[in-house]
Short mmCIF file of C-alpha atoms and ligand atoms in Angstrom, two decimals:
data_model
loop_
_atom_site.label_atom_id
_atom_site.label_comp_id
_atom_site.label_asym_id
_atom_site.label_seq_id
_atom_site.Cartn_x
_atom_site.Cartn_y
_atom_site.Cartn_z
CA UNK A 1 36.60 -1.37 8.67
CA UNK A 2 39.61 -1.41 6.38
CA UNK A 3 40.74 1.76 4.59
CA UNK A 4 39.04 1.77 1.19
CA UNK A 5 40.94 3.05 -1.84
CA UNK A 6 39.63 6.03 -3.80
CA UNK A 7 37.82 5.70 -7.14
CA UNK A 8 38.32 8.14 -10.01
CA UNK A 9 34.60 8.95 -10.44
CA UNK A 10 32.72 7.87 -7.32
CA UNK A 11 33.55 9.43 -3.98
CA UNK A 12 34.24 6.81 -1.34
CA UNK A 13 32.47 7.36 2.00
CA UNK A 14 33.43 6.26 5.49
CA UNK A 15 30.04 4.74 6.13
CA UNK A 16 26.81 4.01 4.34
CA UNK A 17 25.04 6.79 6.28
CA UNK A 18 26.47 9.50 4.02
CA UNK A 19 26.53 7.38 0.85
CA UNK A 20 24.21 7.36 -2.18
CA UNK A 21 24.94 3.69 -2.70
CA UNK A 22 26.93 0.70 -1.48
CA UNK A 23 28.77 -1.49 -3.96
CA UNK A 24 30.54 -4.80 -3.56
CA UNK A 25 33.95 -3.98 -4.99
CA UNK A 26 37.12 -5.94 -5.56
CA UNK A 27 40.20 -4.18 -4.22
CA UNK A 28 42.67 -6.40 -6.09
CA UNK A 29 42.64 -9.45 -8.32
CA UNK A 30 42.42 -11.77 -5.32
CA UNK A 31 40.12 -11.98 -2.32
CA UNK A 32 36.43 -11.37 -1.80
CA UNK A 33 34.46 -8.31 -2.87
CA UNK A 34 33.94 -5.86 0.05
CA UNK A 35 31.27 -3.29 0.79
CA UNK A 36 32.19 0.06 -0.72
CA UNK A 37 29.96 3.04 0.22
CA UNK A 38 30.14 5.86 -2.33
CA UNK A 39 28.58 9.05 -3.62
CA UNK A 40 27.74 9.71 -7.25
CA UNK A 41 28.91 12.77 -9.14
CA UNK A 42 25.95 15.00 -10.02
CA UNK A 43 23.33 13.33 -12.16
CA UNK A 44 23.81 14.24 -15.84
CA UNK A 45 20.87 15.55 -17.87
CA UNK A 46 20.29 12.22 -19.61
CA UNK A 47 21.08 9.99 -16.61
CA UNK A 48 18.73 7.70 -14.78
CA UNK A 49 19.64 6.59 -11.26
CA UNK A 50 18.28 3.14 -10.55
CA UNK A 51 17.82 1.50 -7.18
CA UNK A 52 18.66 -2.11 -7.86
CA UNK A 53 16.14 -4.73 -6.73
CA UNK A 54 17.87 -7.87 -8.02
CA UNK A 55 21.22 -8.36 -9.69
CA UNK A 56 22.52 -11.43 -11.49
CA UNK A 57 26.07 -12.78 -11.43
CA UNK A 58 27.73 -13.81 -14.69
CA UNK A 59 31.02 -15.56 -15.26
CA UNK A 60 32.37 -12.60 -17.27
CA UNK A 61 32.25 -10.60 -14.02
CA UNK A 62 34.92 -12.79 -12.54
CA UNK A 63 37.03 -12.84 -15.72
CA UNK A 64 37.01 -9.03 -15.59
CA UNK A 65 37.48 -8.36 -11.90
CA UNK A 66 40.09 -11.07 -11.42
CA UNK A 67 42.06 -9.42 -14.24
CA UNK A 68 41.88 -12.54 -16.39
CA UNK A 69 40.82 -10.64 -19.50
CA UNK A 70 43.04 -7.64 -18.88
CA UNK A 71 45.59 -7.81 -16.07
CA UNK A 72 45.87 -3.99 -16.01
CA UNK A 73 42.35 -3.10 -14.85
CA UNK A 74 42.01 -0.47 -12.12
CA UNK A 75 40.73 -1.24 -8.66
CA UNK A 76 38.32 -0.84 -6.92
CA UNK A 77 36.33 -2.80 -9.50
CA UNK A 78 32.61 -3.42 -9.21
CA UNK A 79 31.29 -5.75 -11.93
CA UNK A 80 27.72 -6.94 -12.62
CA UNK A 81 25.61 -6.49 -15.75
CA UNK A 82 22.25 -8.15 -15.12
CA UNK A 83 20.17 -5.53 -13.33
CA UNK A 84 16.49 -5.20 -12.49
CA UNK A 85 15.45 -2.18 -10.44
CA UNK A 86 13.35 0.94 -10.30
CA UNK A 87 14.04 4.55 -11.16
CA UNK A 88 15.01 6.62 -8.12
CA UNK A 89 16.02 9.87 -9.81
CA UNK A 90 16.18 11.28 -13.34
CA UNK A 91 18.25 14.01 -14.99
CA UNK A 92 16.45 17.08 -16.33
CA UNK A 93 16.59 15.87 -19.94
CA UNK A 94 15.22 12.36 -19.40
CA UNK A 95 12.04 11.79 -21.40
CA UNK A 96 11.44 8.02 -21.51
CA UNK A 97 11.42 7.20 -17.80
CA UNK A 98 10.09 8.65 -14.57
CA UNK A 99 10.69 7.98 -10.89
CA UNK A 100 9.21 4.63 -9.87
CA UNK A 101 9.38 2.98 -13.31
CA UNK A 102 10.57 -0.63 -13.34
CA UNK A 103 13.73 -0.80 -15.46
CA UNK A 104 16.73 -2.97 -16.30
CA UNK A 105 20.31 -2.79 -17.58
CA UNK A 106 22.17 -5.20 -19.83
CA UNK A 107 25.96 -5.49 -20.34
CA UNK A 108 26.13 -2.27 -22.41
CA UNK A 109 26.34 1.19 -20.80
CA UNK A 110 26.71 3.40 -23.87
CA UNK A 111 25.90 3.39 -27.58
CA UNK A 112 26.67 6.44 -29.75
CA UNK A 113 23.59 6.14 -32.03
CA UNK A 114 25.60 7.68 -34.88
CA UNK A 115 28.18 5.08 -36.02
CA UNK A 116 27.48 2.69 -38.90
CA UNK A 117 26.59 -0.21 -36.58
CA UNK A 118 24.26 1.91 -34.46
CA UNK A 119 22.55 3.25 -37.60
CA UNK A 120 21.95 -0.33 -38.76
CA UNK A 121 20.46 -1.20 -35.38
CA UNK A 122 23.47 -3.25 -34.26
CA UNK A 123 24.18 -1.03 -31.29
CA UNK A 124 25.78 -3.88 -29.35
CA UNK A 125 28.64 -3.55 -31.87
CA UNK A 126 28.83 0.25 -31.51
CA UNK A 127 32.28 1.64 -32.30
CA UNK A 128 32.08 3.68 -29.08
CA UNK A 129 30.53 0.91 -27.03
CA UNK A 130 31.16 1.14 -23.29
CA UNK A 131 30.42 -1.84 -21.08
CA UNK A 132 28.18 -1.46 -18.05
CA UNK A 133 31.35 -1.60 -15.92
CA UNK A 134 34.93 -0.68 -16.72
CA UNK A 135 37.74 1.25 -14.98
CA UNK A 136 35.55 4.35 -14.74
CA UNK A 137 32.16 2.85 -13.96
CA UNK A 138 30.68 0.55 -11.38
CA UNK A 139 28.33 -2.17 -12.58
CA UNK A 140 25.45 -3.98 -10.96
CA UNK A 141 27.08 -5.38 -7.80
CA UNK A 142 25.71 -2.34 -6.04
CA UNK A 143 22.58 -0.96 -4.44
CA UNK A 144 22.29 1.60 -7.28
CA UNK A 145 23.48 2.27 -10.79
CA UNK A 146 23.45 5.51 -12.77
CA UNK A 147 23.31 5.22 -16.57
CA UNK A 148 22.17 7.20 -19.60
CA UNK A 149 18.51 6.60 -20.47
CA UNK A 150 19.39 5.39 -24.00
CA UNK A 151 20.67 2.14 -22.51
CA UNK A 152 17.89 1.62 -19.96
CA UNK A 153 15.21 -1.02 -20.64
CA UNK A 154 11.60 -1.08 -19.54
CA UNK A 155 10.64 -4.09 -17.43
CA UNK A 156 7.23 -5.26 -18.67
CA UNK A 157 4.09 -5.90 -16.60
CA UNK A 158 4.05 -9.34 -15.03
CA UNK A 159 7.82 -9.85 -15.25
CA UNK A 160 9.24 -11.93 -12.41
CA UNK A 161 11.89 -9.57 -10.96
CA UNK A 162 13.26 -12.12 -8.52
CA UNK A 163 14.08 -14.63 -11.24
CA UNK A 164 14.49 -12.47 -14.29
CA UNK A 165 17.67 -10.39 -13.92
CA UNK A 166 20.00 -12.99 -15.57
CA UNK A 167 17.91 -12.74 -18.73
CA UNK A 168 19.52 -9.36 -19.42
CA UNK A 169 22.75 -11.15 -20.33
CA UNK A 170 22.27 -14.92 -20.51
CA UNK A 171 18.72 -14.68 -21.85
CA UNK A 172 19.32 -12.24 -24.67
CA UNK A 173 22.56 -14.00 -25.64
CA UNK A 174 20.55 -17.02 -26.77
CA UNK A 175 17.19 -15.38 -27.56
CA UNK A 176 18.61 -12.89 -30.08
CA UNK A 177 20.34 -15.40 -32.43
CA UNK A 178 17.49 -17.93 -32.17
CA UNK A 179 14.99 -15.22 -33.07
CA UNK A 180 17.18 -14.00 -35.94
CA UNK A 181 17.40 -17.37 -37.71
CA UNK A 182 14.39 -19.47 -36.68
CA UNK A 183 11.18 -20.60 -38.31
CA UNK A 184 8.48 -22.15 -36.11
CA UNK A 185 8.58 -25.57 -37.78
CA UNK A 186 12.35 -25.91 -37.44
CA UNK A 187 14.21 -28.55 -35.51
CA UNK A 188 16.70 -27.09 -33.05
CA UNK A 189 19.66 -28.64 -31.26
CA UNK A 190 20.84 -26.96 -28.06
CA UNK A 191 24.31 -28.14 -27.05
CA UNK A 192 25.16 -27.87 -23.35
CA UNK A 193 22.35 -27.45 -20.81
CA UNK A 194 23.91 -24.98 -18.37
CA UNK A 195 23.30 -21.29 -17.69
CA UNK A 196 22.83 -20.43 -21.38
CA UNK A 197 21.55 -23.77 -22.64
CA UNK A 198 18.66 -24.16 -20.20
CA UNK A 199 17.38 -20.78 -21.41
CA UNK A 200 17.97 -21.63 -25.08
CA UNK A 201 15.82 -24.77 -24.67
CA UNK A 202 12.97 -22.67 -23.28
CA UNK A 203 13.15 -19.94 -25.93
CA UNK A 204 13.49 -22.41 -28.83
CA UNK A 205 10.49 -24.41 -27.61
CA UNK A 206 8.34 -21.29 -27.00
CA UNK A 207 9.21 -20.05 -30.50
CA UNK A 208 7.63 -23.25 -31.79
CA UNK A 209 10.69 -25.31 -32.68
CA UNK A 210 11.14 -28.98 -31.83
CA UNK A 211 14.09 -29.04 -29.45
CA UNK A 212 16.69 -31.70 -28.76
CA UNK A 213 18.94 -31.04 -25.77
CA UNK A 214 22.50 -32.32 -26.17
CA UNK A 215 23.94 -33.01 -22.73
CA UNK A 216 25.81 -35.59 -20.68
CA UNK A 217 23.30 -35.23 -17.81
CA UNK A 218 21.01 -38.15 -18.50
CA UNK A 219 19.81 -37.96 -14.87
CA UNK A 220 18.26 -34.54 -15.55
CA UNK A 221 15.97 -35.83 -18.29
CA UNK A 222 12.68 -34.93 -16.55
CA UNK A 223 13.86 -31.45 -15.67
CA UNK A 224 15.17 -30.70 -19.17
CA UNK A 225 11.96 -31.98 -20.76
CA UNK A 226 9.95 -29.75 -18.45
CA UNK A 227 11.92 -26.80 -19.87
CA UNK A 228 10.61 -27.72 -23.32
CA UNK A 229 12.99 -30.26 -24.89
CA UNK A 230 11.30 -33.11 -26.78
CA UNK A 231 14.40 -35.29 -26.72
CA UNK A 232 17.75 -35.65 -25.04
CA UNK A 233 20.88 -36.75 -26.83
CA UNK A 234 24.47 -37.30 -25.74
CA UNK A 235 26.70 -34.28 -26.41
CA UNK A 236 30.12 -35.94 -26.55
CA UNK A 237 29.63 -39.53 -27.74
CA UNK A 238 30.97 -39.58 -31.30
CA UNK A 239 28.82 -42.48 -32.46
CA UNK A 240 25.73 -40.74 -31.20
CA UNK A 241 26.71 -37.45 -32.77
CA UNK A 242 27.29 -39.24 -36.08
CA UNK A 243 23.79 -40.73 -35.94
CA UNK A 244 22.38 -37.22 -35.36
CA UNK A 245 24.34 -35.63 -38.23
CA UNK A 246 22.44 -33.24 -40.50
CA UNK A 247 19.15 -33.37 -38.58
CA UNK A 248 18.82 -29.84 -37.19
CA UNK A 249 17.81 -26.63 -38.95
CA UNK A 250 19.34 -24.60 -36.14
CA UNK A 251 22.16 -25.67 -33.85
CA UNK A 252 23.08 -23.42 -30.96
CA UNK A 253 26.30 -24.43 -29.24
CA UNK A 254 26.76 -23.03 -25.74
CA UNK A 255 29.89 -25.11 -25.20
CA UNK A 256 33.34 -25.11 -26.60
CA UNK A 257 34.66 -28.69 -26.45
CA UNK A 258 38.40 -28.88 -26.96
CA UNK A 259 38.29 -32.30 -28.61
CA UNK A 260 38.37 -31.31 -32.27
CA UNK A 261 36.37 -34.30 -33.47
CA UNK A 262 33.58 -33.66 -30.96
CA UNK A 263 33.51 -29.98 -31.81
CA UNK A 264 33.31 -30.65 -35.53
CA UNK A 265 30.59 -33.24 -34.89
CA UNK A 266 28.60 -30.46 -33.22
CA UNK A 267 28.83 -28.43 -36.42
CA UNK A 268 27.76 -31.48 -38.47
CA UNK A 269 24.48 -31.71 -36.54
CA UNK A 270 23.34 -28.82 -38.76
CA UNK A 271 21.01 -29.78 -41.63
CA UNK A 272 21.92 -28.72 -45.20
CA UNK A 273 21.28 -24.94 -45.59
CA UNK A 274 20.80 -24.73 -41.81
CA UNK A 275 22.35 -22.32 -39.31
CA UNK A 276 25.08 -23.17 -36.81
CA UNK A 277 25.33 -20.62 -33.98
CA UNK A 278 28.36 -20.56 -31.70
CA UNK A 279 27.90 -18.68 -28.41
CA UNK A 280 30.23 -20.74 -26.19
CA UNK A 281 33.64 -19.05 -26.33
CA UNK A 282 36.95 -20.93 -26.24
CA UNK A 283 39.61 -19.66 -23.82
CA UNK A 284 41.33 -16.57 -25.25
CA UNK A 285 44.28 -17.49 -27.50
CA UNK A 286 42.48 -20.63 -28.74
CA UNK A 287 41.03 -20.54 -32.23
CA UNK A 288 38.30 -23.05 -32.90
CA UNK A 289 38.32 -25.08 -36.08
CA UNK A 290 35.50 -25.44 -38.56
CA UNK A 291 34.71 -28.52 -40.66
CA UNK A 292 35.06 -26.58 -43.88
CA UNK A 293 34.08 -29.48 -46.16
CA UNK A 294 30.80 -30.10 -44.32
CA UNK A 295 30.04 -26.38 -44.14
CA UNK A 296 30.73 -25.68 -47.83
CA UNK A 297 29.15 -28.83 -49.27
CA UNK A 298 25.98 -28.33 -47.21
CA UNK A 299 25.75 -24.56 -47.49
CA UNK A 300 25.77 -24.14 -43.71
CA UNK A 301 25.50 -20.62 -42.33
CA UNK A 302 27.91 -20.17 -39.39
CA UNK A 303 26.84 -17.39 -37.03
CA UNK A 304 28.37 -15.70 -34.02
CA UNK A 305 26.33 -13.54 -31.68
CA UNK A 306 27.08 -10.98 -28.98
CA UNK A 307 24.32 -10.34 -26.41
CA UNK A 308 21.65 -8.54 -28.49
CA UNK A 309 20.80 -5.06 -29.71
CA UNK A 310 18.55 -2.65 -27.82
CA UNK A 311 15.32 -3.73 -29.51
CA UNK A 312 16.11 -7.44 -29.22
CA UNK A 313 16.80 -7.01 -25.50
CA UNK A 314 13.53 -5.16 -24.95
CA UNK A 315 11.64 -7.76 -27.01
CA UNK A 316 13.26 -10.60 -25.08
CA UNK A 317 12.02 -9.11 -21.78
CA UNK A 318 8.48 -8.97 -23.14
CA UNK A 319 8.65 -12.45 -24.67
CA UNK A 320 9.97 -13.87 -21.38
CA UNK A 321 7.19 -12.26 -19.34
CA UNK A 322 4.52 -13.47 -21.76
CA UNK A 323 5.87 -16.99 -22.12
CA UNK A 324 7.12 -17.47 -18.58
CA UNK A 325 10.75 -18.03 -19.55
CA UNK A 326 13.08 -17.63 -16.57
CA UNK A 327 16.37 -19.12 -15.47
CA UNK A 328 16.68 -21.57 -12.61
CA UNK A 329 18.47 -19.53 -9.96
CA UNK A 330 20.01 -19.64 -6.50
CA UNK A 331 19.12 -16.48 -4.57
CA UNK A 332 21.34 -14.79 -1.98
CA UNK A 333 20.99 -11.87 0.44
CA UNK A 334 23.06 -8.76 -0.27
CA UNK A 335 25.26 -9.49 2.75
CA UNK A 336 26.09 -12.88 1.22
CA UNK A 337 27.41 -11.38 -2.02
CA UNK A 338 30.88 -12.93 -1.50
CA UNK A 339 29.24 -16.34 -1.07
CA UNK A 340 27.19 -15.91 -4.23
CA UNK A 341 30.27 -14.80 -6.16
CA UNK A 342 32.24 -17.79 -4.90
CA UNK A 343 29.56 -20.23 -6.09
CA UNK A 344 29.38 -18.57 -9.48
CA UNK A 345 33.17 -18.43 -9.81
CA UNK A 346 33.52 -22.11 -8.97
CA UNK A 347 30.64 -22.98 -11.33
CA UNK A 348 28.75 -24.66 -8.47
CA UNK A 349 25.49 -22.77 -8.92
CA UNK A 350 22.44 -24.24 -10.51
CA UNK A 351 22.21 -22.41 -12.95
CA UNK A 352 22.56 -18.71 -12.21
CA UNK A 353 23.14 -16.74 -8.99
CA UNK A 354 20.94 -13.78 -8.15
CA UNK A 355 21.33 -11.37 -5.21
CA UNK A 356 18.34 -9.68 -3.60
CA UNK A 357 19.72 -6.15 -3.31
CA UNK A 358 16.55 -4.19 -2.67
CA UNK A 359 15.67 -5.80 0.64
CA UNK A 360 18.99 -4.85 2.22
CA UNK A 361 19.22 -1.40 0.62
CA UNK A 362 15.77 -0.42 1.85
CA UNK A 363 16.37 -1.77 5.35
CA UNK A 364 19.67 0.14 5.54
CA UNK A 365 18.27 3.54 4.58
CA UNK A 366 19.77 3.64 1.08
CA UNK A 367 16.49 4.26 -0.70
CA UNK A 368 16.29 8.03 -0.67
ZN1 ZN B 401 27.10 -11.89 -18.76
ZN1 ZN B 402 27.53 3.53 -32.28
#
């Protein structure tokens, strides 16, 4: 085994026998993640230690750990922010959870509960927000995670653990804005039927809206209709987009199309007084352009959205369990983490990658 570098918080171990947990960590901005056995510092009073059952892989993980967002991140780096697991240990001050409870984590590790945003309930915009992983903390590419109880979610009865972990990022990213702006009789356009879009179609339909899926994948018509879309429409053909102009009370765009005319045509799908939601981000340094005339003359509301707040995330988990909303996933064994990461990084997965962590961790004596 290669010599593993030290981490500032977690104590690296020579083997998994003495470890509390094993992560898959990146040692630099290139190469595969490697197994990294480690010990936790003592559990804080408000901490919950979670044994991870399933963990989802999200494209932001690769942007972070490859140093594409910030080239100065510290290694070893263990990303991952879509976690479903069960409580293994609790600090002395934990009141909401007990050992054995089914719980989850989303991309946020810490909210202060005292800043203006937190007081308004917008804790995802907390001024002291800490992400689930950063230079000091490992994320969900691990057999365990230790986080403060204020950012732990309860997994509801009947939730499908094996499919559901990606909902904690991808699911809430589309559920929260749809829920904020919808009415049941609305028409809804979902642009781009990938990791986010195939969930947006399901949520919009289950909320009672009539959904049109804008895509270039005509050959997936049956599958997309099974998710809940009433119609399919071409997402890049300008003539088609013109014919669809002004028809949708809510438009949720999971893509950013560089062609300015196509992108503005997406905005013009919004009906007068309707809401246009942009969740697909352009590459950093690119500013997208709005069709100001259309937006002003039709009183369009333009909305951004970042994951969801605590209550929206909890509600999304319950809504998903009740309405059977889950992503289409490819599942990998823990030992195949590098393979799963590679498929996610190359955007080859249909639609999200999930790793079964619990099976390996239990078999390897890491459930203590
Ligand atoms: Zn994510
Ligand atoms: Zn705050």
